[in-house]
Short mmCIF file of C-alpha atoms in Angstrom, two decimals:
data_model
loop_
_atom_site.label_atom_id
_atom_site.label_comp_id
_atom_site.label_asym_id
_atom_site.label_seq_id
_atom_site.Cartn_x
_atom_site.Cartn_y
_atom_site.Cartn_z
CA MET A 1 22.55 -14.11 27.86
CA PHE A 2 22.66 -13.04 24.20
CA ARG A 3 21.39 -16.39 22.95
CA SER A 4 18.63 -16.31 25.58
CA LYS A 5 17.41 -12.89 24.41
CA ARG A 6 17.33 -14.03 20.77
CA SER A 7 15.38 -17.12 21.76
CA GLY A 8 12.93 -14.93 23.67
CA LEU A 9 12.36 -12.75 20.60
CA VAL A 10 11.71 -15.82 18.46
CA ARG A 11 9.19 -17.11 21.01
CA ARG A 12 7.40 -13.74 21.08
CA LEU A 13 7.22 -13.78 17.29
CA TRP A 14 5.76 -17.25 17.37
CA ARG A 15 3.12 -16.22 19.91
CA SER A 16 2.20 -13.21 17.72
CA ARG A 17 1.81 -15.55 14.78
CA SER A 18 -0.49 -17.83 16.79
CA ARG A 19 -2.70 -14.91 17.85
CA ARG A 20 -2.91 -13.70 14.26
CA GLY A 21 -3.91 -17.17 13.11
CA ARG A 22 -6.80 -17.33 15.60
CA GLU A 23 -8.00 -13.89 14.52
CA ASP A 24 -7.96 -14.96 10.87
CA ASP A 25 -9.95 -18.09 11.69
CA SER A 26 -12.65 -16.01 13.40
CA ARG A 27 -13.13 -13.73 10.38
CA THR A 28 -12.97 -16.10 7.42
CA VAL A 29 -13.53 -19.71 6.54
CA THR A 30 -10.63 -21.00 4.44
CA CYS A 31 -9.30 -24.35 3.40
CA CYS A 32 -6.40 -25.23 5.69
CA LEU A 33 -3.06 -26.51 4.45
CA HIS A 34 -2.43 -30.20 4.76
CA SER A 35 -1.15 -30.71 8.29
CA GLY A 36 2.17 -32.09 7.03
CA LEU A 37 2.75 -29.09 4.78
CA GLU A 38 1.85 -26.69 7.56
CA GLU A 39 4.32 -28.36 9.90
CA GLU A 40 6.96 -28.08 7.19
CA LEU A 41 6.16 -24.38 6.81
CA LYS A 42 6.55 -23.81 10.55
CA SER A 43 9.77 -25.80 10.73
CA LEU A 44 11.30 -23.96 7.76
CA ALA A 45 10.30 -20.54 9.10
CA TYR A 46 11.54 -21.36 12.60
CA ALA A 47 14.93 -22.36 11.21
CA LEU A 48 15.09 -19.06 9.30
CA LEU A 49 14.19 -17.01 12.38
CA LYS A 50 16.78 -18.76 14.55
CA ARG A 51 19.52 -17.63 12.14
CA LEU A 52 18.60 -13.97 12.56
CA LYS A 53 20.49 -11.72 14.95
CA GLU A 54 18.89 -9.70 17.72
CA LYS A 55 18.42 -6.43 15.82
CA PRO A 56 16.56 -7.86 12.79
CA LEU A 57 14.50 -10.09 15.11
CA ASP A 58 13.48 -7.00 17.08
CA ALA A 59 12.54 -5.18 13.85
CA LEU A 60 10.49 -8.15 12.71
CA LEU A 61 8.70 -8.37 16.05
CA LYS A 62 7.87 -4.66 15.96
CA ALA A 63 6.38 -5.00 12.46
CA VAL A 64 4.32 -8.08 13.32
CA GLU A 65 2.98 -6.84 16.66
CA THR A 66 1.88 -3.47 15.23
CA LYS A 67 0.74 -4.96 11.89
CA GLY A 68 2.93 -2.47 10.06
CA GLY A 69 1.67 0.51 12.06
CA ILE A 70 5.16 1.48 13.22
CA PRO A 71 8.00 1.95 10.70
CA SER A 72 10.40 -0.98 10.93
CA GLU A 73 13.78 -1.72 9.43
CA CYS A 74 14.51 -4.22 6.71
CA VAL A 75 15.30 -7.79 7.72
CA MET A 76 17.96 -8.84 5.23
CA VAL A 77 18.74 -12.50 4.58
CA PRO A 78 20.67 -14.26 1.78
CA ARG A 79 18.61 -14.53 -1.41
CA ALA A 80 17.92 -18.26 -1.73
CA ASP A 81 15.22 -20.66 -2.81
CA LEU A 82 13.83 -22.68 0.07
CA ARG A 83 12.02 -25.98 -0.39
CA LEU A 84 8.40 -26.16 0.79
CA GLY A 85 6.23 -29.10 -0.21
CA GLY A 86 8.46 -29.86 -3.17
CA HIS A 87 8.34 -26.26 -4.43
CA HIS A 88 10.89 -23.45 -4.39
CA VAL A 89 9.84 -20.49 -2.24
CA SER A 90 11.61 -17.27 -1.29
CA PRO A 91 12.30 -16.09 2.29
CA GLN A 92 9.87 -13.18 1.86
CA TYR A 93 7.12 -15.52 0.64
CA LEU A 94 7.70 -17.76 3.63
CA LEU A 95 7.35 -15.00 6.25
CA CYS A 96 4.50 -13.26 4.42
CA LYS A 97 2.56 -16.51 4.45
CA LEU A 98 3.43 -17.18 8.07
CA PHE A 99 2.75 -13.73 9.54
CA ARG A 100 0.33 -11.98 7.15
CA TRP A 101 -1.55 -14.05 4.58
CA SER A 102 -2.16 -17.70 5.37
CA ASP A 103 -3.97 -18.01 2.01
CA LEU A 104 -0.95 -16.79 0.00
CA GLN A 105 -0.57 -19.01 -3.05
CA LEU A 106 2.75 -20.09 -4.56
CA SER A 107 1.83 -18.21 -7.73
CA ALA A 108 1.16 -14.95 -5.87
CA ARG A 109 3.27 -11.94 -6.79
CA LEU A 110 4.67 -9.80 -4.00
CA LYS A 111 5.72 -6.18 -4.47
CA ALA A 112 8.39 -4.62 -2.27
CA LEU A 113 7.21 -1.26 -0.96
CA CYS A 114 9.20 1.75 -2.09
CA HIS A 115 10.98 2.31 1.26
CA CYS A 116 12.30 -1.26 1.37
CA GLN A 117 15.90 -2.09 0.41
CA SER A 118 14.57 -4.83 -1.86
CA PHE A 119 12.61 -2.31 -3.95
CA GLY A 120 14.32 -2.30 -7.32
CA ALA A 121 17.13 -4.57 -6.11
CA VAL A 122 16.49 -7.51 -8.42
CA ASP A 123 19.97 -9.02 -8.52
CA SER A 124 21.26 -8.29 -5.01
CA ALA A 125 22.75 -11.09 -2.92
CA LYS A 126 20.37 -10.36 -0.03
CA VAL A 127 16.64 -9.79 0.17
CA CYS A 128 14.37 -8.28 2.81
CA CYS A 129 11.97 -10.74 4.45
CA ASN A 130 10.04 -8.26 6.62
CA PRO A 131 6.44 -9.20 5.69
CA TYR A 132 5.19 -5.66 6.25
CA HIS A 133 7.60 -4.35 3.62
CA TYR A 134 5.55 -6.15 0.94
CA SER A 135 2.11 -5.98 -0.60
CA ARG A 136 0.15 -8.30 -2.84
CA LEU A 137 -0.55 -7.25 -6.42
CA CYS A 138 -4.05 -6.61 -7.69
CA GLY A 139 -5.06 -8.44 -10.84
CA GLY A 140 -6.12 -6.90 -14.12
CA ILE A 141 -3.85 -4.20 -15.50
CA ASN A 142 -1.06 -5.11 -13.11
CA GLY A 143 -0.71 -8.43 -14.83
CA THR A 144 1.37 -6.77 -17.54
CA ILE A 145 3.48 -4.70 -15.17
CA LYS A 146 6.72 -5.76 -13.55
CA PRO A 147 6.31 -5.30 -9.80
CA VAL A 148 9.95 -4.35 -9.30
CA SER A 149 11.78 -1.75 -11.36
CA HIS A 150 15.47 -1.51 -12.20
CA PHE A 151 15.69 2.21 -11.52
CA PRO A 152 17.75 3.48 -8.58
CA THR A 153 15.60 4.55 -5.65
CA GLN A 154 15.79 7.48 -3.28
CA PRO A 155 15.82 6.94 0.49
CA LEU A 156 12.45 7.65 2.06
CA THR A 157 12.36 10.79 4.16
CA LEU A 158 9.41 10.99 6.51
CA SER A 159 7.52 14.26 6.75
CA PRO A 160 5.68 15.42 9.88
CA VAL A 161 2.01 14.71 10.51
CA PHE A 162 -0.43 17.38 9.40
CA PRO A 163 -3.91 16.87 10.89
CA LEU A 164 -6.79 17.71 8.58
CA SER A 165 -7.70 20.79 10.61
CA LEU A 166 -4.16 22.23 10.33
CA PRO A 167 -2.91 21.54 6.80
CA PRO A 168 0.01 23.27 5.11
CA SER A 169 -0.69 26.29 2.96
CA ASP A 170 -2.95 25.83 -0.05
CA THR A 171 -1.04 25.12 -3.24
CA GLY A 172 -3.81 26.38 -5.46
CA THR A 173 -4.43 24.62 -8.76
CA SER A 174 -1.07 25.23 -10.39
CA LEU A 175 0.70 21.88 -10.24
CA GLY A 176 4.41 21.40 -10.59
CA SER A 177 5.55 24.84 -9.46
CA SER A 178 8.94 25.01 -7.78
CA THR A 179 9.14 25.72 -4.09
CA SER A 180 11.27 28.47 -2.62
CA GLY A 181 14.83 27.81 -1.59
CA GLY A 182 15.63 25.51 -4.50
CA HIS A 183 13.73 22.50 -3.12
CA ARG A 184 12.09 20.12 -5.56
CA SER A 185 8.45 20.73 -6.34
CA HIS A 186 5.65 18.52 -5.11
CA TRP A 187 4.73 15.56 -7.32
CA CYS A 188 1.05 15.66 -6.36
CA SER A 189 -1.49 17.54 -4.27
CA VAL A 190 -4.20 15.74 -2.34
CA ALA A 191 -7.69 17.10 -1.65
CA TYR A 192 -9.92 15.38 0.91
CA TRP A 193 -13.67 15.39 0.24
CA GLU A 194 -16.74 14.37 2.21
CA GLN A 195 -19.41 13.85 -0.44
CA ARG A 196 -19.61 17.19 -2.30
CA THR A 197 -17.69 19.21 0.28
CA ARG A 198 -13.93 19.64 0.23
CA VAL A 199 -12.50 19.61 3.74
CA GLY A 200 -9.25 21.40 4.46
CA ARG A 201 -6.73 22.66 1.96
CA LEU A 202 -4.70 20.91 -0.69
CA TYR A 203 -1.88 18.85 0.79
CA PRO A 204 1.31 18.85 -1.33
CA ALA A 205 3.49 15.72 -1.40
CA HIS A 206 7.21 16.33 -1.81
CA GLU A 207 8.62 13.00 -0.69
CA PRO A 208 8.35 9.86 -2.86
CA SER A 209 5.83 8.32 -0.46
CA LEU A 210 2.82 9.80 1.33
CA SER A 211 0.74 8.13 4.06
CA ILE A 212 -2.92 9.16 4.38
CA PHE A 213 -4.63 7.74 7.45
CA TYR A 214 -7.18 8.15 10.21
CA ASP A 215 -5.22 6.57 13.05
CA LEU A 216 -1.67 5.23 12.94
CA PRO A 217 0.57 4.41 15.95
CA GLN A 218 3.48 6.40 14.55
CA GLY A 219 1.94 8.03 11.52
CA THR A 220 3.61 10.60 9.33
CA GLY A 221 1.77 12.30 6.50
CA LEU A 222 -1.83 13.46 6.15
CA CYS A 223 -4.03 12.59 9.14
CA LEU A 224 -7.80 12.52 8.55
CA GLY A 225 -8.57 11.78 12.19
CA HIS A 226 -9.26 15.39 13.12
CA GLY A 227 -11.66 17.86 11.57
CA GLY A 228 -14.29 16.97 9.01
CA SER A 229 -17.84 18.23 8.85
CA GLY A 230 -19.95 15.26 7.75
CA GLY A 231 -22.81 13.53 9.54
CA SER A 232 -22.92 10.15 11.22
CA CYS A 233 -22.48 8.19 7.96
CA VAL A 234 -19.36 10.16 7.08
CA GLN A 235 -17.96 9.81 10.59
CA GLN A 236 -18.55 6.06 10.52
CA ILE A 237 -16.71 5.60 7.21
CA ARG A 238 -13.94 7.99 8.20
CA SER A 239 -13.22 5.92 11.31
CA LYS A 240 -12.83 2.85 9.06
CA ILE A 241 -9.89 4.45 7.25
CA GLY A 242 -7.60 3.23 10.05
CA TYR A 243 -4.02 2.85 8.80
CA GLY A 244 -5.23 4.17 5.46
CA ILE A 245 -3.23 4.12 2.25
CA VAL A 246 0.25 4.88 0.99
CA LEU A 247 0.65 6.81 -2.25
CA SER A 248 4.06 6.34 -3.84
CA ARG A 249 5.66 7.90 -6.88
CA GLU A 250 7.73 5.22 -8.59
CA PRO A 251 9.64 5.16 -11.88
CA ASP A 252 6.79 3.53 -13.80
CA GLY A 253 3.91 5.44 -12.26
CA VAL A 254 1.95 6.10 -9.08
CA TRP A 255 0.98 3.22 -6.81
CA VAL A 256 -1.58 2.89 -4.03
CA TYR A 257 -0.96 0.45 -1.18
CA ASN A 258 -3.98 -0.29 1.00
CA ARG A 259 -2.89 -0.99 4.57
CA SER A 260 -6.31 -0.47 6.14
CA GLN A 261 -8.77 -3.21 7.11
CA HIS A 262 -11.30 -2.22 4.43
CA PRO A 263 -11.16 -1.96 0.62
CA VAL A 264 -10.54 1.29 -1.22
CA PHE A 265 -11.89 2.11 -4.67
CA VAL A 266 -9.91 3.86 -7.38
CA HIS A 267 -10.53 5.52 -10.72
CA SER A 268 -7.81 6.94 -12.94
CA PRO A 269 -7.62 7.94 -16.63
CA THR A 270 -4.90 5.34 -17.19
CA LEU A 271 -6.99 2.50 -15.75
CA ASP A 272 -9.57 2.96 -18.51
CA LEU A 273 -9.05 1.72 -22.04
CA PRO A 274 -9.77 4.41 -24.68
CA SER A 275 -12.78 2.43 -25.95
CA THR A 276 -14.26 1.96 -22.48
CA ARG A 277 -17.91 3.00 -22.33
CA GLY A 278 -18.49 2.44 -18.63
CA LEU A 279 -16.56 3.92 -15.73
CA SER A 280 -13.86 1.52 -14.51
CA VAL A 281 -13.60 1.67 -10.74
CA LYS A 282 -11.01 -0.74 -9.32
CA ARG A 283 -11.29 -2.30 -5.88
CA VAL A 284 -8.04 -2.55 -3.89
CA MET A 285 -8.37 -5.00 -1.01
CA PRO A 286 -6.44 -4.70 2.29
CA GLY A 287 -2.77 -5.63 1.86
CA TYR A 288 -2.84 -5.12 -1.92
CA SER A 289 -1.18 -2.58 -4.21
CA LEU A 290 -2.35 -1.22 -7.55
CA LYS A 291 -0.60 0.99 -10.06
CA VAL A 292 -3.23 3.69 -10.36
CA PHE A 293 -1.41 5.98 -12.77
CA ASP A 294 0.84 4.98 -15.65
CA TYR A 295 3.14 7.70 -16.99
CA GLU A 296 3.58 6.20 -20.46
CA ARG A 297 -0.13 5.53 -20.93
CA SER A 298 -0.89 9.05 -19.72
CA SER A 299 1.49 10.57 -22.29
CA TRP A 300 -0.22 8.57 -25.02
CA ILE A 301 -3.66 9.77 -23.88
CA VAL A 302 -2.59 13.43 -23.71
CA GLU A 303 -0.77 13.39 -27.06
CA ARG A 304 -3.84 12.01 -28.85
CA GLY A 305 -6.37 14.06 -26.94
CA VAL A 306 -8.24 10.91 -25.94
CA LYS A 307 -11.18 11.39 -23.59
CA PRO A 308 -13.16 8.41 -22.28
CA GLU A 309 -16.68 8.19 -23.74
CA CYS A 310 -18.11 7.70 -20.26
CA GLN A 311 -16.68 10.99 -19.00
CA GLU A 312 -19.01 13.98 -18.82
CA GLY A 313 -18.01 17.55 -18.18
CA PRO A 314 -14.44 18.72 -17.36
CA TRP A 315 -11.85 15.96 -17.43
CA ASP A 316 -8.38 16.07 -15.90
CA PRO A 317 -6.01 13.46 -17.42
CA HIS A 318 -3.73 13.79 -14.37
CA SER A 319 -6.29 13.21 -11.63
CA VAL A 320 -6.82 10.05 -9.55
CA ARG A 321 -9.84 9.58 -7.31
CA ILE A 322 -9.88 7.24 -4.32
CA SER A 323 -12.85 6.40 -2.11
CA PHE A 324 -12.56 4.74 1.29
CA ALA A 325 -14.76 1.67 1.95
CA LYS A 326 -17.50 2.64 -0.57
CA GLY A 327 -17.42 2.21 -4.33
CA TRP A 328 -19.20 4.19 -7.04
CA GLY A 329 -20.11 3.85 -10.69
CA PRO A 330 -22.32 1.47 -12.72
CA CYS A 331 -21.68 -1.51 -10.40
CA TYR A 332 -22.62 0.33 -7.20
CA SER A 333 -25.60 2.12 -5.72
CA ARG A 334 -23.63 5.38 -5.77
CA GLN A 335 -23.26 6.55 -9.36
CA PHE A 336 -20.88 9.43 -8.65
CA ILE A 337 -17.91 9.74 -6.32
CA THR A 338 -19.47 12.87 -4.85
CA SER A 339 -21.99 10.52 -3.21
CA CYS A 340 -19.21 8.67 -1.39
CA PRO A 341 -18.78 9.62 2.28
CA CYS A 342 -14.96 10.00 2.27
CA TRP A 343 -12.77 10.29 -0.78
CA LEU A 344 -9.57 11.80 -2.14
CA GLU A 345 -8.71 13.69 -5.27
CA VAL A 346 -5.04 13.23 -6.16
CA LEU A 347 -3.88 15.97 -8.54
CA LEU A 348 -0.68 14.80 -10.17
CA ASN A 349 2.16 16.96 -11.35
CA ASN A 350 2.43 16.09 -15.05
CA HIS A 351 6.20 16.59 -14.99
CA ARG A 352 7.97 13.39 -14.02
#
């Protein structure tokens, strides 16, 4: 009976993988793996899945069927190099390629999300292979950043959902103030804008991770699915936010993970080099993460009073701006973020 249930879970996972593959084929045209290598991939992954017990199989199935929309537990397996096509691959690479990104290259770097047991656990004997506990790394500035830190991590505590029309009390503009009762202060406040109009109040983030979304099966965090005052263009873009983004405060800085189906666009003082003349707006594709704020670089900027040449008017060295689906700046038709239909202003507490 027990073995039969495990086999049933494996079969359901395999069917989910097949459906995902057909969906990918309908959206993009990619070069397929050599049939022999693909069969080897399937055989290797199937052998890994058959070794899993019922509980981790159930967690894996939940993650795959909801595409990460429902929180799922870690799926821990022994840390080992597997052989695929004559190359060494990790268990997490194997399942990420199988269930999420069929185009994942051997050279790709995967980042464990901050709530995963593998986040920061570089030398542990086991590793999580839940593909929805990982993101891909954006290029550019991340190329010089280690995706996993050696700092101890705090367990993720989920906060309740606050719809846009019923936010918590306004925190004002004073960042880093302590809350009553001895609780730690918020590490950032988030303002939601529709073009030039701010909608709702500032949302303070106290936990290390904050989800911002339009629609999520079991979402916790800031919900943008209710309220708003924009026209049809704004409503159309707002509905594309979907699963949205995850903002996480990590030891080396603040990261954005895009788990929606559309790109997001980011600007931050620490993404610009001091000599930059044009505004640097970074595109973060679905499934990717980008470190959008670097604490050490920020300290350097503040100590030297550096202000980008492209910046006009007031400039906040602790502010990150994120636009959903639409970019802005010299490379886009919209020159200013205030022309973007839906965007966020993340006001960071400058005390780490």
